[in-house]
Coordinates of C-alpha atoms in Angstrom, one line a residue:
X52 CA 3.3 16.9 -32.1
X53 CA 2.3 19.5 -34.3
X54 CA 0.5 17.1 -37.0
X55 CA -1.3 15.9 -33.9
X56 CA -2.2 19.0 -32.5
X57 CA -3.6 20.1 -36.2
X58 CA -5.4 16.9 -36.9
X59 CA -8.4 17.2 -34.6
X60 CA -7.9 14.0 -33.6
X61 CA -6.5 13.0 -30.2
X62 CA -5.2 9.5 -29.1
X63 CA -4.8 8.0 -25.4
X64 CA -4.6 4.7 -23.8
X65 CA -7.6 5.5 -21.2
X66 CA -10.2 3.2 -20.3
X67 CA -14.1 4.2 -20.9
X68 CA -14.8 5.2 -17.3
X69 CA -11.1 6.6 -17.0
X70 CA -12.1 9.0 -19.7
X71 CA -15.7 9.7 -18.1
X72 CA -14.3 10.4 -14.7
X73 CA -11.5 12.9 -16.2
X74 CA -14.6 14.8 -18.1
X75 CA -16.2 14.8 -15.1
X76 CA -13.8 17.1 -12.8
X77 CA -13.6 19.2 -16.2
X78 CA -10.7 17.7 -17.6
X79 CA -10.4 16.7 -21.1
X80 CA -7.7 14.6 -22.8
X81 CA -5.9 15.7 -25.8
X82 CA -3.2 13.4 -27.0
X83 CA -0.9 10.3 -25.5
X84 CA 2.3 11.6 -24.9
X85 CA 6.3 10.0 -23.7
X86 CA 9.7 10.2 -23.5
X87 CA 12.3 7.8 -23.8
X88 CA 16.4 7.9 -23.1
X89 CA 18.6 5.2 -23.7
X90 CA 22.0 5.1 -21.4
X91 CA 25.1 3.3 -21.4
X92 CA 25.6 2.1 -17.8
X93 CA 29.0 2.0 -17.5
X94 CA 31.7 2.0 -14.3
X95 CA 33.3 4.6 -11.9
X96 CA 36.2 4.8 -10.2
X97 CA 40.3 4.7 -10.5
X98 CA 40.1 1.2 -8.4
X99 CA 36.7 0.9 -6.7
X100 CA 33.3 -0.3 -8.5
X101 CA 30.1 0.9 -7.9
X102 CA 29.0 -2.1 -5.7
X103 CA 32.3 -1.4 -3.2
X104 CA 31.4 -2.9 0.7
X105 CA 33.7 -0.5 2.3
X106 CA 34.4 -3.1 5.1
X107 CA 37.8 -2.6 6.1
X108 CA 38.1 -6.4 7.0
X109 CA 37.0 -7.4 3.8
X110 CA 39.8 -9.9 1.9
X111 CA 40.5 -11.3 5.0
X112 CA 40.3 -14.8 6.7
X113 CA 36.9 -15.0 9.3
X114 CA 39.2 -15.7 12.1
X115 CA 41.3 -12.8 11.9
X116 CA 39.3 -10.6 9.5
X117 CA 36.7 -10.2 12.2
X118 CA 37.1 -6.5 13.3
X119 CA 33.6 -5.9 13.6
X120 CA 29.8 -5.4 11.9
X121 CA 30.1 -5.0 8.3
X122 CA 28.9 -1.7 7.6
X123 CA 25.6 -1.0 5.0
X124 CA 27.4 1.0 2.0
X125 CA 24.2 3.1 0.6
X126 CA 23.9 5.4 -2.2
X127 CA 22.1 7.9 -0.1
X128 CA 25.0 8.7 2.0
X129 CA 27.9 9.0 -0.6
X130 CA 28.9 5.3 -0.9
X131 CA 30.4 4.2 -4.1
X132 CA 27.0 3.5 -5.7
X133 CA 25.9 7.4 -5.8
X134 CA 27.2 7.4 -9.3
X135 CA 25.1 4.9 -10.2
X136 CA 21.7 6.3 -8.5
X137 CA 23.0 9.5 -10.1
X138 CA 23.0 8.2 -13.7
X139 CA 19.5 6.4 -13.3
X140 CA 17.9 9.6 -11.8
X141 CA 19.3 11.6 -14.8
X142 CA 18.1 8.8 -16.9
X143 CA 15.0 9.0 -15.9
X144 CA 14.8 12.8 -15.4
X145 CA 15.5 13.3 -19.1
X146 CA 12.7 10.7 -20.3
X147 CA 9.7 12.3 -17.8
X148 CA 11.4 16.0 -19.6
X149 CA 10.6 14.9 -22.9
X150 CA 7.0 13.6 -22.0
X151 CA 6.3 16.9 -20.8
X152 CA 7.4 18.7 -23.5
X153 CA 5.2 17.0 -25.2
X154 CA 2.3 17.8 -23.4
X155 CA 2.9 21.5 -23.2
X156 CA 3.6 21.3 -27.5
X157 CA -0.1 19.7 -27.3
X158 CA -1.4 22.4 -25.6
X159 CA -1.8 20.1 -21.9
X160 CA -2.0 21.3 -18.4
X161 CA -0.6 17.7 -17.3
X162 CA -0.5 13.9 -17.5
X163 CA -2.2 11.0 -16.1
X164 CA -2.0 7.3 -16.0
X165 CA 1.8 7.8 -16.9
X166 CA 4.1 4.5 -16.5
X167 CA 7.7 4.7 -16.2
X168 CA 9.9 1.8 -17.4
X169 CA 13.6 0.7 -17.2
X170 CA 14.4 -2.1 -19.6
X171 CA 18.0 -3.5 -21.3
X172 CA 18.5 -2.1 -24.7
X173 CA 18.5 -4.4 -27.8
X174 CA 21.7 -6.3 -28.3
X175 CA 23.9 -3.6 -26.1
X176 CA 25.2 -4.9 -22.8
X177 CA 25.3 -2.1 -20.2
X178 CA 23.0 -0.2 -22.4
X179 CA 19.4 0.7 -20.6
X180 CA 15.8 2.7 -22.2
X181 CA 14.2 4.8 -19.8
X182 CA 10.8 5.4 -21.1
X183 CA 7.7 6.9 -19.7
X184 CA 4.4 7.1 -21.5
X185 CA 1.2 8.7 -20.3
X186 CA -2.1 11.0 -21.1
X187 CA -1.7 14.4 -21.5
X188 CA -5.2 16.3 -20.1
X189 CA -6.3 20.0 -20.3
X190 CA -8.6 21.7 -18.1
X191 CA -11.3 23.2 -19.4
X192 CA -11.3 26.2 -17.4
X193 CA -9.5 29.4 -18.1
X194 CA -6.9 29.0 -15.9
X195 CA -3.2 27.4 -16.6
X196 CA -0.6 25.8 -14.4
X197 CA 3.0 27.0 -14.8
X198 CA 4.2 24.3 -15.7
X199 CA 2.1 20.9 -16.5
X200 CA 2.1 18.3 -13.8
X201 CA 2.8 14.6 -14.0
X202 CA 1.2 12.0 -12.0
X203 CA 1.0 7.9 -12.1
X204 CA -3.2 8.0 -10.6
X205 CA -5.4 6.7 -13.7
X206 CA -8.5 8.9 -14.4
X207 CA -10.7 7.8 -11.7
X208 CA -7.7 8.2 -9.0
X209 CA -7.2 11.6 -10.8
X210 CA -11.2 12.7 -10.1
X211 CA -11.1 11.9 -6.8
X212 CA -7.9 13.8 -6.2
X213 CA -8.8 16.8 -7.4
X214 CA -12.8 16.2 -6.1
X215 CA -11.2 16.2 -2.0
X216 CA -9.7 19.6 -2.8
X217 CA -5.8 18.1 -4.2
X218 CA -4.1 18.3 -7.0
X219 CA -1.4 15.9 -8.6
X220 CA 2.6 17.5 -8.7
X221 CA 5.1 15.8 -10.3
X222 CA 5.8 11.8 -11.0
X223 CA 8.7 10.8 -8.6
X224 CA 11.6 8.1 -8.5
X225 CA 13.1 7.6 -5.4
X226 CA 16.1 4.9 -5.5
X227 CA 18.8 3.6 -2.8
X228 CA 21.6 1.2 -3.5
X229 CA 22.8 -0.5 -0.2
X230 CA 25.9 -3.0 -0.4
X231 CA 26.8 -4.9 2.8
X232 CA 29.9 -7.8 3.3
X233 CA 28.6 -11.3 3.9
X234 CA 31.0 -10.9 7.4
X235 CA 32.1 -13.5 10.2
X236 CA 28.5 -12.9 12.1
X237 CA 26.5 -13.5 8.9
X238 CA 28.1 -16.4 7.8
X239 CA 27.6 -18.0 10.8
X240 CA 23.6 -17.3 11.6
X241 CA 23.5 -18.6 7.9
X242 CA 25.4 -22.2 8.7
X243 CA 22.9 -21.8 12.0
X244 CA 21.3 -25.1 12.7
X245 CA 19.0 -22.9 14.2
X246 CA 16.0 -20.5 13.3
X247 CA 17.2 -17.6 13.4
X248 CA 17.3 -14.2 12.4
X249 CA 20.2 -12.8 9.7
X250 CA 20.9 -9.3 11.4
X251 CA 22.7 -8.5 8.5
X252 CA 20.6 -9.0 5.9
X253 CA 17.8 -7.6 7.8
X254 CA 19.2 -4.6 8.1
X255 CA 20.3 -4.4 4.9
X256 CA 17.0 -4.5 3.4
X257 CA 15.7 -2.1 6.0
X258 CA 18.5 0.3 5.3
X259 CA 18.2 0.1 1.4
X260 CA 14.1 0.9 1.5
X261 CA 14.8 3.7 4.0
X262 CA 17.1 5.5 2.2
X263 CA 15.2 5.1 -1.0
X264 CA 12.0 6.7 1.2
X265 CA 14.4 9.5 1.9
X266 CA 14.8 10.4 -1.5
X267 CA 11.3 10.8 -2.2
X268 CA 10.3 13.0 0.9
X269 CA 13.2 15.6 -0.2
X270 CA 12.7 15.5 -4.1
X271 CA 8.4 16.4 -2.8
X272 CA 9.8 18.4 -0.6
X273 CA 11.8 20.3 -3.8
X274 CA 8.6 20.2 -6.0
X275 CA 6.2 21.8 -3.3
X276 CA 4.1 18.7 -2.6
X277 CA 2.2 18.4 0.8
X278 CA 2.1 15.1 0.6
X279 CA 3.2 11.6 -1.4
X280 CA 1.0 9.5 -2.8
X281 CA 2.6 5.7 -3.4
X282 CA 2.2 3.8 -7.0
X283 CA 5.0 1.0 -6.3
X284 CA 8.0 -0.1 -4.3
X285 CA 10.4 -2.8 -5.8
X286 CA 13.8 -4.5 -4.4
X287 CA 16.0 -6.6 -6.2
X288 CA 18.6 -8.5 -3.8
X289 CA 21.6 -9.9 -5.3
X290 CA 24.9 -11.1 -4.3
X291 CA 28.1 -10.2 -5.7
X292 CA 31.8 -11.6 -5.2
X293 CA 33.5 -8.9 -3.0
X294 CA 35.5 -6.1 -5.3
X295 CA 37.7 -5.1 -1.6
X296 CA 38.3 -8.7 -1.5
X297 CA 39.0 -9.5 -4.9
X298 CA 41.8 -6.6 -5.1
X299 CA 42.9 -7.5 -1.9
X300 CA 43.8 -11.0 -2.3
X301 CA 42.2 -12.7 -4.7
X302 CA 39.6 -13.8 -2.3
X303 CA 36.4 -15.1 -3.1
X304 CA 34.3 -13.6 -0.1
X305 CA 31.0 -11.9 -1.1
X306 CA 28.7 -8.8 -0.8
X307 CA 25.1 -9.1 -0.6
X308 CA 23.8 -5.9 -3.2
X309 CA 20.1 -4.5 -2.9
X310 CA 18.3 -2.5 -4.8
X311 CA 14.9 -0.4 -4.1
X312 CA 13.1 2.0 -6.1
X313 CA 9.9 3.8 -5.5
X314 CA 7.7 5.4 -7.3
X315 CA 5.0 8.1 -6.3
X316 CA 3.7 11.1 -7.1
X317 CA 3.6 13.8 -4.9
X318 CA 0.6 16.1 -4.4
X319 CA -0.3 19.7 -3.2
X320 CA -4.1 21.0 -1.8
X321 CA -5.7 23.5 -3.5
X322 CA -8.2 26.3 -2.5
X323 CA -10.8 27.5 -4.5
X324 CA -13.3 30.0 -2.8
X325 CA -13.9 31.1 0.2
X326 CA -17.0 29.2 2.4
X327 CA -20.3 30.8 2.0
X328 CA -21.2 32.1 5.2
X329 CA -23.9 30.1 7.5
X330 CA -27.5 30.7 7.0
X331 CA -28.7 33.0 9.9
X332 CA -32.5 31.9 11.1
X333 CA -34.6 35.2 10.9
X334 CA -38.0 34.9 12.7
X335 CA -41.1 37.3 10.9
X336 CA -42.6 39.9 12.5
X337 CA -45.8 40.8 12.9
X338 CA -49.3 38.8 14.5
X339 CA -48.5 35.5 15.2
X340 CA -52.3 34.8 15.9
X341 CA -53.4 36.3 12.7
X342 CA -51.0 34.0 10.8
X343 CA -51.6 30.8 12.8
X344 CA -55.6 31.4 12.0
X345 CA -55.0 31.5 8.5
X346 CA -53.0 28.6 8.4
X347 CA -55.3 26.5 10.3
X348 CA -58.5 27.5 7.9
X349 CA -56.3 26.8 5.2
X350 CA -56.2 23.5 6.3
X351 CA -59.4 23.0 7.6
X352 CA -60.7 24.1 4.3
X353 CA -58.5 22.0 2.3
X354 CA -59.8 18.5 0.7
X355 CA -56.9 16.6 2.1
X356 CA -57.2 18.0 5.3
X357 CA -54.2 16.9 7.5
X358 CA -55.4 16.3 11.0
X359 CA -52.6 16.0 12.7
X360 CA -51.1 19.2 10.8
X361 CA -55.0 20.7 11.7
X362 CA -54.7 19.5 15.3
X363 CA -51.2 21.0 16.0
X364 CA -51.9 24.4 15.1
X365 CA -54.7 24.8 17.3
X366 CA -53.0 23.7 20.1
X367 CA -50.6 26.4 19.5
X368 CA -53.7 28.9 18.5
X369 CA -55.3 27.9 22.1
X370 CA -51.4 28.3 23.8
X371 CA -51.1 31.5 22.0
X372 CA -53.9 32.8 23.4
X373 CA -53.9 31.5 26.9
X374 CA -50.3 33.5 26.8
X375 CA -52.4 36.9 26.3

C-alpha cells in the first residue's frame, strides 16, 4: 500500500463512465483495494452436526414416528447451524476488515463496486477463501468520514446515491441456515398422484429467506443505516441423510438443508445546508403612469416594434387612467 500510495499512480477495475460519474459527485478514485481469509470449515458438537433436524420423531418408522410437523431448525434462532453462520460471518467480517484497511492506508474515504466471494480453497477439503475486492474513492472535499464506508453500487449507482441526498454505509451479508425432516406429511404430498403443494418444503424455503432478511435489517440497524439497498439473494437447497436418524438407528430417513445469503448495503441520508428561503415578490413604488408611458414609447420607438407588447400597455395606460 505504501509503494502505491507513493507511486502517483492509482489502479481500479472501473468502467469509463463509472469513473466519470464518480468525478462527477466529486469523488475521485485512488487505488483497487481487497481482502481475503481462507477458513477451515470444520464441525461442532459432542454428538450433533451442524445440519441437526431437531425432530424428535426423527429415526423412526412413518407409522409410528408420526408425532407431528417437522419443525424448520434455523440458524437465526439458535439451531445447531449458528456455528456455522457464525464462522462464515466472521469469515467474511475479516476479509471486508482488511479491504478497508486498505483503503484508509491509501488515504480513501470508502469503496465502491466491491464484490464479495466464497469459493473452496485449492486442494483442501473443508477449506473456504473469503475474498472481497473493490475501489477505494476519496472525496475531494475537505471533509472525512470516521471511518471509510463500503458499498456493492458501481460508480453510476454511487452518483445517483449521493445526487438524491444518501450516502452508502457499510457492505452487508445476511445468511440463514434452515434444516427441516422429510416427515410422514412430506413424504406423502411427494408420492401424491396429485398436484399439489409440499407445505414442508414451502415453508422451509420461506423460513430460511426470512430469517436470512432478519439478519440484514439488525446488522443496518447496528451500522446506523436508514435503509437497505439489495445487490443479490442466493439459495442453495440440498438434501442430507438425517444425522437424529442415523445415531438413532441407523436409519436412512433424510433432511432437506437450505441455504440463503443476501447481500446489500445499507445506506444513511445526509443533510447538507439549510433551504434558501423563498423569493418574496416586492412591487416598486412610485408613478405607475409615468413608467407605463415610458415603456410604451420605448416600444413605439423601437424598430421591431412589438404590437401586441405596444397594444397591451396602452390598454393598461387607458385603465390606469380611467381608475383616476
Amino acid at each position: 500500500m505504501a509503494e502505491i500510495s507513493g507511486s502517483g499512480t492509482w489502479t481500479s477495475a472501473l468502467s469509463t463512465s463509472e469513473f466519470a460519474a464518480i468525478r462527477g459527485v466529486g469523488f475521485e478514485p485512488v487505488g483497487q483495494v481487497m481482502g481475503s481469509a481462507v477458513f477451515h470449515i470444520g464441525r461442532s458438537g459432542a454428538y450433533w452436526g451442524y445440519h441437526d433436524c431437531l425432530y424428535q420423531g426423527a429415526g423412526f418408522g412413518f407409522s409410528y414416528g408420526n408425532v407431528g410437523q417437522a419443525p424448520i431448525a434455523l440458524s437465526g434462532q439458535g439451531a445447531p447451524s449458528a456455528g456455522l453462520v457464525g464462522v462464515f460471518e466472521k469469515a467474511r467480517h475479516t476479509a471486508l476488515e482488511r479491504m478497508t484497511t486498505e483503503c484508509q492506508a491509501l488515504g480513501g474515504d470508502g469503496v465502491v463496486s466491491a464484490q464479495l466471494t466464497m469459493a473452496p480453497f485449492a486442494a483442501q477439503p473443508n477449506c473456504l477463501e473469503f475474498k472481497v475486492i473493490g475501489t477505494a474513492v476519496r472525496a475531494r472535499g475537505p471533509y472525512r468520514p470516521k471511518r471509510p464506508f463500503t458499498s456493492h453500487l458501481d460508480g453510476q449507482g454511487f452518483a445517483k446515491l449521493l445526487s438524491s441526498g444518501w450516502v452508502p454505509v457499510e457492505l452487508l451479508v445476511g445468511m440463514s441456515i434452515g434444516v427441516r425432516h422429510d416427515d410422514y406429511r412430506t413424504q406423502s404430498q411427494t408420492y401424491s398422484w396429485q398436484n399439489i403443494e409440499v407445505t414442508g418444503w414451502s415453508e422451509l424455503v420461506h423460513g430460511v429467506r426470512a430469517d436470512a432478511r432478519r439478519q440484514l435489517q439488525r446488522q443496518g440497524a447496528r451500522h446506523g443505516g436508514d435503509g437497505i439497498i439489495m445487490a443479490s439473494s442466493a439459495l442453495r437447497i440440498w438434501s442430507e441423510g438425517c444425522i437424529r436418524s442415523r445415531n438413532r438407528n441407523n436409519s436412512e430417513q433424510e433432511d432437506h438443508v437450505a441455504e440463503s445469503t443476501m447481500v446489500a448495503t445499507t445506506i444513511a441520508r445526509f443533510k447538507t445546508t439549510e433551504a434558501a428561503p423563498k423569493t418574496l415578490s416586492v412591487m416598486p413604488l412610485g408613478d405607475r403612469g409615468d413608467r407605463l408611458r415610458k415603456r410604451l414609447a420605448a416600444v413605439a420607438g423601437s424598430p421591431y416594434r412589438d404590437v401586441g407588447e405596444y397594444r397591451r400597455l396602452s390598454r393598461e395606460l387607458s385603465e390606469l387612467n380611467g381608475q383616476m
